[in-house]
Amino acid sequence: MRRAVSLALALALAVPSLALAQDEPLPGGLEEPPPSPPPGVAPPPAAPAPPPPGSPAPAPPAARPAIQLPPSLAQLPTESGRLDSHLDLQLLWSHVSYSMSFFGSSLSVDADGIMLGLEGQYAFADRFEVGLTIPFLLKSWASVVGGTASGSGSSDTRFGNLMVDLKLKLAGSSRGPYAVSLFANWILPTMSGIDSREFAVLHGGVAASGALGLLTLGGGLGSFWVINGKGKDGLFLLFDLHAGARFHRVIGAYLLLELGVPLYPDIKDFTPAVALLPGIQVFPLPPPIDGLHLDLGVRIATNDQAKALYTSLSRAQLHFALGYAF
C-alpha cells in the first residue's frame, strides 16, 4: 500500500515538470529539432535567412532601356519628348536612278551617295538638352548613259552642314511614364564646295513621348523653315508618330510615320510627303552597360513628294548607327 502511494505521488510530480519543460529552452543553447515529416512527404523548403542588420538592401533588377530614336543625320530627324545623353556614329546610304528625254535623245543617270557623321547630345538635370551633329563625309558616285556623255562617270566628296540641337522639357520625366518638350534644330551652311552660304534651316516644334510596359510611343508636331537670303523661303508643316518595343533584352524594333505638308511658297499641289521608317535595334551588352546599341533601318518614300523631302530623291534610304546612351 505504501509503495503504491509513493508511485502515484511520483507520477503526479513528473507530469507538470514534463509539460513545463516543453515551454522552456534546452540548456546550453540547444533547440529541440522540428518533427520529421511523415514517410513519403517532402519537407517544406527552408525560409531564407534575413540579411544582417545594417547590410544594404538587394538592388532591383535593371530595367531595359527604351528604344533609341533612329539616326539624326537625316534631313528631317524625328524628335522625342524625353531627353537623353548619347553619342552615335551614323551612316546613311541612298541610290538614285532616273531617265529623261530631250530633243529626241534619252539620258539615264545612276547615282549613289553616303553620309557619315557623328552626333552627340547631353541632357542637363533632365530639363535642357544640347547636341551637335557633324556630317564630316558626304560622298557620291554617278554614272551617265546616253546623250553626249555616254558612259561617263563622276564622284564628289564634301563636308556637310552642321546641325545644332536644342531641347527644353516642359512636363513629365525622361525616365517616367511621359515627357513633353520643345525642340529647335538649326542647320547651318557649312557644306564645302557651295556657291552661297546665305541660308539656314530651322526645324522646330513640340514633341511628346510615353512608356507603356516595354512599349515606347511618341509623336511630334513642328515646322521645317528654309530661310533663303536671296530668294524665297520655304515652309513645311511636319507631323511624326513613332512606336518601339524592347520585346527582348538584346533586340527591339521600331516603326516611324513621317508626314510633311508644303505651306509656302504658294503652290497648287498640297499633296503631303509620306515616309515610313521601320528598323531594328540590338543591345549586345548586359546591364548595367547595355547602353550600347546598333541600329539598322530603312526610310521608305511612299510618293514622289517624300522622295524630294525625306530620302534625297531615292526611293529608299538605308540608316545605320552605332551608339552608346549614358
Short mmCIF file of C-alpha atoms in Angstrom, two decimals:
data_model
loop_
_atom_site.label_atom_id
_atom_site.label_comp_id
_atom_site.label_asym_id
_atom_site.label_seq_id
_atom_site.Cartn_x
_atom_site.Cartn_y
_atom_site.Cartn_z
CA MET A 1 0.00 0.00 0.00
CA ARG A 2 2.81 2.43 0.95
CA ARG A 3 4.68 1.58 -2.32
CA ALA A 4 1.54 2.32 -4.43
CA VAL A 5 1.04 5.76 -2.79
CA SER A 6 4.71 6.66 -3.38
CA LEU A 7 4.46 5.67 -7.09
CA ALA A 8 1.26 7.75 -7.56
CA LEU A 9 2.90 10.79 -5.92
CA ALA A 10 5.98 10.46 -8.15
CA LEU A 11 3.85 10.39 -11.33
CA ALA A 12 1.81 13.45 -10.20
CA LEU A 13 5.03 15.45 -9.75
CA ALA A 14 6.61 14.24 -13.04
CA VAL A 15 3.73 15.23 -15.43
CA PRO A 16 3.74 19.02 -14.62
CA SER A 17 7.55 19.02 -14.85
CA LEU A 18 7.45 17.50 -18.36
CA ALA A 19 4.78 19.97 -19.51
CA LEU A 20 6.82 22.88 -18.14
CA ALA A 21 9.98 21.57 -19.82
CA GLN A 22 8.27 21.73 -23.28
CA ASP A 23 7.91 25.53 -22.93
CA GLU A 24 11.49 26.16 -21.72
CA PRO A 25 14.62 26.07 -23.97
CA LEU A 26 17.08 23.29 -23.55
CA PRO A 27 20.21 24.14 -21.60
CA GLY A 28 23.39 25.09 -23.49
CA GLY A 29 21.54 27.00 -26.30
CA LEU A 30 20.30 23.78 -27.90
CA GLU A 31 16.92 23.72 -29.60
CA GLU A 32 14.58 20.85 -30.00
CA PRO A 33 14.69 19.56 -33.62
CA PRO A 34 11.48 20.00 -35.66
CA PRO A 35 9.29 16.94 -36.04
CA SER A 36 10.08 14.74 -39.02
CA PRO A 37 7.50 14.69 -41.85
CA PRO A 38 5.51 11.51 -42.41
CA PRO A 39 7.10 8.94 -44.73
CA GLY A 40 6.70 9.87 -48.43
CA VAL A 41 6.16 13.61 -47.76
CA ALA A 42 8.95 16.04 -48.71
CA PRO A 43 9.93 18.53 -46.01
CA PRO A 44 8.92 22.18 -46.60
CA PRO A 45 11.65 24.46 -48.06
CA ALA A 46 13.62 26.41 -45.54
CA ALA A 47 12.87 30.13 -45.30
CA PRO A 48 15.71 32.41 -46.50
CA ALA A 49 17.74 33.89 -43.71
CA PRO A 50 17.12 37.62 -43.15
CA PRO A 51 20.01 39.95 -44.06
CA PRO A 52 22.16 41.03 -41.14
CA PRO A 53 21.37 44.42 -39.60
CA GLY A 54 22.95 47.36 -41.45
CA SER A 55 23.53 45.48 -44.73
CA PRO A 56 22.32 47.24 -47.95
CA ALA A 57 19.08 46.10 -49.50
CA PRO A 58 19.45 43.95 -52.64
CA ALA A 59 19.35 46.00 -55.86
CA PRO A 60 16.23 45.57 -58.03
CA PRO A 61 16.71 44.03 -61.48
CA ALA A 62 17.90 46.57 -64.07
CA ALA A 63 15.16 47.97 -66.30
CA ARG A 64 15.50 47.60 -70.02
CA PRO A 65 16.40 50.93 -71.62
CA ALA A 66 13.91 52.42 -74.01
CA ILE A 67 14.22 52.17 -77.75
CA GLN A 68 16.50 54.89 -79.12
CA LEU A 69 15.32 57.04 -82.00
CA PRO A 70 16.85 56.47 -85.45
CA PRO A 71 19.90 58.46 -86.63
CA SER A 72 19.52 62.25 -86.77
CA LEU A 73 21.72 62.71 -89.84
CA ALA A 74 18.57 62.56 -91.93
CA GLN A 75 17.40 65.92 -93.19
CA LEU A 76 14.23 65.78 -91.06
CA PRO A 77 15.02 63.84 -87.86
CA THR A 78 12.25 62.55 -85.64
CA GLU A 79 12.18 64.05 -82.14
CA SER A 80 11.16 62.58 -78.78
CA GLY A 81 9.72 64.26 -75.71
CA ARG A 82 12.28 62.71 -73.40
CA LEU A 83 15.84 63.95 -73.02
CA ASP A 84 18.91 61.71 -73.13
CA SER A 85 22.68 61.75 -73.38
CA HIS A 86 24.28 59.69 -76.12
CA LEU A 87 26.99 59.53 -78.76
CA ASP A 88 26.29 57.97 -82.17
CA LEU A 89 28.32 57.20 -85.27
CA GLN A 90 25.84 57.26 -88.15
CA LEU A 91 25.78 56.23 -91.80
CA LEU A 92 23.13 56.95 -94.44
CA TRP A 93 23.14 55.48 -97.97
CA SER A 94 20.94 56.40 -100.91
CA HIS A 95 20.67 55.24 -104.54
CA VAL A 96 19.08 57.40 -107.24
CA SER A 97 18.20 56.18 -110.71
CA TYR A 98 16.23 58.19 -113.26
CA SER A 99 15.86 58.69 -117.02
CA MET A 100 14.95 61.70 -119.11
CA SER A 101 14.45 62.54 -122.77
CA PHE A 102 15.11 65.79 -124.61
CA PHE A 103 15.47 66.74 -128.27
CA GLY A 104 14.97 63.13 -129.30
CA SER A 105 17.77 61.65 -127.17
CA SER A 106 17.49 59.81 -123.86
CA LEU A 107 19.67 60.08 -120.79
CA SER A 108 19.94 57.62 -117.88
CA VAL A 109 21.61 58.54 -114.57
CA ASP A 110 22.58 56.22 -111.72
CA ALA A 111 23.97 57.78 -108.53
CA ASP A 112 24.91 56.53 -105.08
CA GLY A 113 25.55 58.69 -102.05
CA ILE A 114 26.64 58.13 -98.46
CA MET A 115 26.65 60.42 -95.46
CA LEU A 116 28.90 59.59 -92.49
CA GLY A 117 28.68 61.66 -89.35
CA LEU A 118 28.83 61.89 -85.58
CA GLU A 119 26.03 63.01 -83.28
CA GLY A 120 26.41 63.87 -79.61
CA GLN A 121 23.73 65.01 -77.17
CA TYR A 122 23.87 65.81 -73.47
CA ALA A 123 20.96 66.38 -71.05
CA PHE A 124 21.32 68.72 -68.05
CA ALA A 125 19.28 67.77 -64.94
CA ASP A 126 16.52 66.31 -67.15
CA ARG A 127 15.49 69.86 -68.09
CA PHE A 128 17.64 71.02 -71.02
CA GLU A 129 19.37 69.15 -73.85
CA VAL A 130 22.02 70.38 -76.28
CA GLY A 131 23.54 68.47 -79.17
CA LEU A 132 25.67 68.72 -82.29
CA THR A 133 25.53 66.64 -85.48
CA ILE A 134 28.66 66.68 -87.66
CA PRO A 135 28.32 65.16 -91.16
CA PHE A 136 32.05 65.01 -91.82
CA LEU A 137 31.84 62.97 -95.05
CA LEU A 138 29.44 63.27 -97.98
CA LYS A 139 30.46 61.03 -100.87
CA SER A 140 28.63 60.47 -104.16
CA TRP A 141 29.26 58.47 -107.33
CA ALA A 142 27.31 58.96 -110.54
CA SER A 143 27.29 57.34 -113.97
CA VAL A 144 25.58 58.75 -117.04
CA VAL A 145 24.48 56.70 -120.05
CA GLY A 146 23.18 58.25 -123.25
CA GLY A 147 23.38 61.65 -124.90
CA THR A 148 26.77 63.23 -125.45
CA ALA A 149 28.12 61.92 -122.11
CA SER A 150 27.57 58.23 -122.80
CA GLY A 151 29.39 56.03 -120.33
CA SER A 152 30.88 58.90 -118.32
CA GLY A 153 31.14 58.94 -114.52
CA SER A 154 31.94 61.36 -111.74
CA SER A 155 32.45 61.45 -107.98
CA ASP A 156 32.28 64.14 -105.33
CA THR A 157 33.43 64.40 -101.70
CA ARG A 158 32.32 67.13 -99.29
CA PHE A 159 31.89 68.19 -95.68
CA GLY A 160 28.21 68.57 -94.74
CA ASN A 161 26.02 71.10 -92.96
CA LEU A 162 26.31 71.16 -89.17
CA MET A 163 23.15 70.82 -87.09
CA VAL A 164 22.79 72.26 -83.57
CA ASP A 165 20.08 70.60 -81.45
CA LEU A 166 18.32 72.34 -78.56
CA LYS A 167 15.52 70.94 -76.41
CA LEU A 168 13.64 72.14 -73.31
CA LYS A 169 11.47 69.73 -71.30
CA LEU A 170 8.13 71.24 -70.30
CA ALA A 171 6.48 68.45 -68.32
CA GLY A 172 6.95 64.87 -67.16
CA SER A 173 10.16 62.93 -66.73
CA SER A 174 12.50 61.32 -69.23
CA ARG A 175 12.53 58.15 -67.10
CA GLY A 176 8.85 58.38 -66.18
CA PRO A 177 5.62 57.46 -67.97
CA TYR A 178 5.60 60.58 -70.19
CA ALA A 179 7.59 63.66 -71.23
CA VAL A 180 6.74 66.75 -73.31
CA SER A 181 9.43 69.04 -74.76
CA LEU A 182 10.04 71.95 -77.10
CA PHE A 183 12.82 71.48 -79.66
CA ALA A 184 14.71 73.68 -82.13
CA ASN A 185 17.27 72.24 -84.58
CA TRP A 186 19.37 74.70 -86.58
CA ILE A 187 21.05 73.54 -89.81
CA LEU A 188 23.97 75.82 -90.68
CA PRO A 189 25.51 76.38 -94.17
CA THR A 190 28.89 74.76 -93.55
CA MET A 191 28.93 72.42 -96.56
CA SER A 192 32.10 72.64 -98.61
CA GLY A 193 32.03 73.50 -102.31
CA ILE A 194 28.80 75.57 -102.38
CA ASP A 195 28.42 78.98 -104.07
CA SER A 196 26.28 80.73 -101.47
CA ARG A 197 26.07 80.45 -97.69
CA GLU A 198 23.21 82.89 -97.25
CA PHE A 199 20.74 80.34 -95.94
CA ALA A 200 19.82 78.45 -92.79
CA VAL A 201 17.18 75.93 -91.77
CA LEU A 202 15.10 75.86 -88.58
CA HIS A 203 13.37 72.62 -87.64
CA GLY A 204 11.30 73.33 -84.51
CA GLY A 205 8.19 72.27 -82.68
CA VAL A 206 6.86 70.23 -79.78
CA ALA A 207 7.36 66.51 -79.13
CA ALA A 208 5.87 64.05 -76.63
CA SER A 209 6.77 60.50 -75.64
CA GLY A 210 5.47 57.89 -73.25
CA ALA A 211 6.21 54.43 -71.94
CA LEU A 212 3.73 51.62 -71.53
CA GLY A 213 5.46 48.49 -70.23
CA LEU A 214 8.06 47.56 -72.83
CA LEU A 215 6.42 49.82 -75.43
CA THR A 216 7.76 53.29 -76.30
CA LEU A 217 5.35 55.71 -78.01
CA GLY A 218 5.82 59.26 -79.23
CA GLY A 219 4.98 61.94 -81.70
CA GLY A 220 5.87 65.45 -82.79
CA LEU A 221 4.32 68.48 -84.48
CA GLY A 222 6.51 71.18 -85.96
CA SER A 223 7.75 73.06 -88.99
CA PHE A 224 10.70 72.99 -91.38
CA TRP A 225 11.61 76.55 -92.37
CA VAL A 226 14.22 77.13 -95.09
CA ILE A 227 15.50 80.68 -94.67
CA ASN A 228 16.83 81.80 -98.05
CA GLY A 229 18.79 85.04 -98.02
CA LYS A 230 18.49 85.85 -101.74
CA GLY A 231 15.35 84.02 -102.73
CA LYS A 232 12.01 82.82 -101.46
CA ASP A 233 11.81 80.96 -98.18
CA GLY A 234 10.27 77.50 -97.93
CA LEU A 235 7.97 76.25 -95.17
CA PHE A 236 6.65 72.75 -94.42
CA LEU A 237 4.34 71.52 -91.68
CA LEU A 238 5.66 68.26 -90.16
CA PHE A 239 3.85 65.55 -88.23
CA ASP A 240 5.57 62.42 -86.86
CA LEU A 241 4.48 59.29 -85.00
CA HIS A 242 6.78 56.56 -83.69
CA ALA A 243 6.46 53.32 -81.73
CA GLY A 244 9.07 50.87 -80.49
CA ALA A 245 9.27 47.80 -78.27
CA ARG A 246 12.04 46.03 -76.37
CA PHE A 247 10.47 42.59 -76.57
CA HIS A 248 13.80 41.03 -75.52
CA ARG A 249 16.81 42.29 -73.58
CA VAL A 250 19.00 42.03 -76.69
CA ILE A 251 16.73 43.18 -79.52
CA GLY A 252 13.94 45.63 -80.21
CA ALA A 253 12.12 47.14 -83.18
CA TYR A 254 10.60 50.47 -84.12
CA LEU A 255 8.35 51.99 -86.77
CA LEU A 256 8.04 55.67 -87.71
CA LEU A 257 5.48 57.52 -89.80
CA GLU A 258 6.59 60.92 -91.12
CA LEU A 259 4.34 63.39 -92.91
CA GLY A 260 5.30 66.76 -94.43
CA VAL A 261 2.84 69.26 -95.95
CA PRO A 262 4.17 72.18 -98.08
CA LEU A 263 2.80 75.55 -96.92
CA TYR A 264 4.97 78.19 -98.62
CA PRO A 265 5.68 79.45 -101.24
CA ASP A 266 2.23 79.37 -102.77
CA ILE A 267 1.82 76.19 -104.74
CA LYS A 268 -1.17 74.43 -106.22
CA ASP A 269 -0.27 70.91 -105.10
CA PHE A 270 -0.52 70.43 -101.32
CA THR A 271 -0.07 66.66 -101.51
CA PRO A 272 1.73 65.62 -98.30
CA ALA A 273 5.04 63.78 -98.39
CA VAL A 274 4.69 60.48 -96.52
CA ALA A 275 7.61 58.30 -95.42
CA LEU A 276 7.90 55.15 -93.31
CA LEU A 277 10.94 54.12 -91.30
CA PRO A 278 10.97 50.54 -89.93
CA GLY A 279 14.08 49.27 -88.18
CA ILE A 280 15.62 47.08 -85.51
CA GLN A 281 17.99 47.81 -82.61
CA VAL A 282 20.40 45.38 -80.99
CA PHE A 283 21.74 45.78 -77.42
CA PRO A 284 24.65 43.30 -77.24
CA LEU A 285 25.89 44.05 -73.71
CA PRO A 286 24.13 43.04 -70.46
CA PRO A 287 23.05 45.51 -67.74
CA PRO A 288 24.26 47.84 -66.37
CA ILE A 289 26.27 48.62 -69.52
CA ASP A 290 23.53 47.90 -72.03
CA GLY A 291 23.53 51.48 -73.36
CA LEU A 292 25.48 50.27 -76.41
CA HIS A 293 23.15 49.81 -79.38
CA LEU A 294 23.33 49.04 -83.09
CA ASP A 295 20.62 50.36 -85.41
CA LEU A 296 19.57 49.23 -88.85
CA GLY A 297 16.60 50.83 -90.55
CA VAL A 298 15.35 51.97 -93.93
CA ARG A 299 13.48 55.17 -94.74
CA ILE A 300 10.92 54.48 -97.48
CA ALA A 301 9.36 57.23 -99.58
CA THR A 302 5.76 56.33 -100.39
CA ASN A 303 5.31 59.06 -103.05
CA ASP A 304 7.35 61.46 -105.18
CA GLN A 305 6.93 64.29 -102.68
CA ALA A 306 8.58 62.15 -100.00
CA LYS A 307 11.50 61.34 -102.32
CA ALA A 308 12.24 65.05 -102.59
CA LEU A 309 11.73 65.87 -98.89
CA TYR A 310 12.86 62.81 -96.91
CA THR A 311 15.15 60.47 -98.88
CA SER A 312 17.40 62.63 -101.14
CA LEU A 313 15.43 61.74 -104.31
CA SER A 314 15.81 57.98 -103.76
CA ARG A 315 13.01 55.52 -103.19
CA ALA A 316 14.64 54.20 -100.01
CA GLN A 317 17.44 55.38 -97.74
CA LEU A 318 19.42 52.99 -95.52
CA HIS A 319 20.15 54.13 -91.94
CA PHE A 320 22.85 52.58 -89.76
CA ALA A 321 24.16 53.71 -86.37
CA LEU A 322 26.48 52.52 -83.63
CA GLY A 323 25.97 54.42 -80.40
CA TYR A 324 26.06 54.49 -76.63
CA ALA A 325 23.45 56.07 -74.34
CA PHE A 326 24.75 57.09 -70.94
#
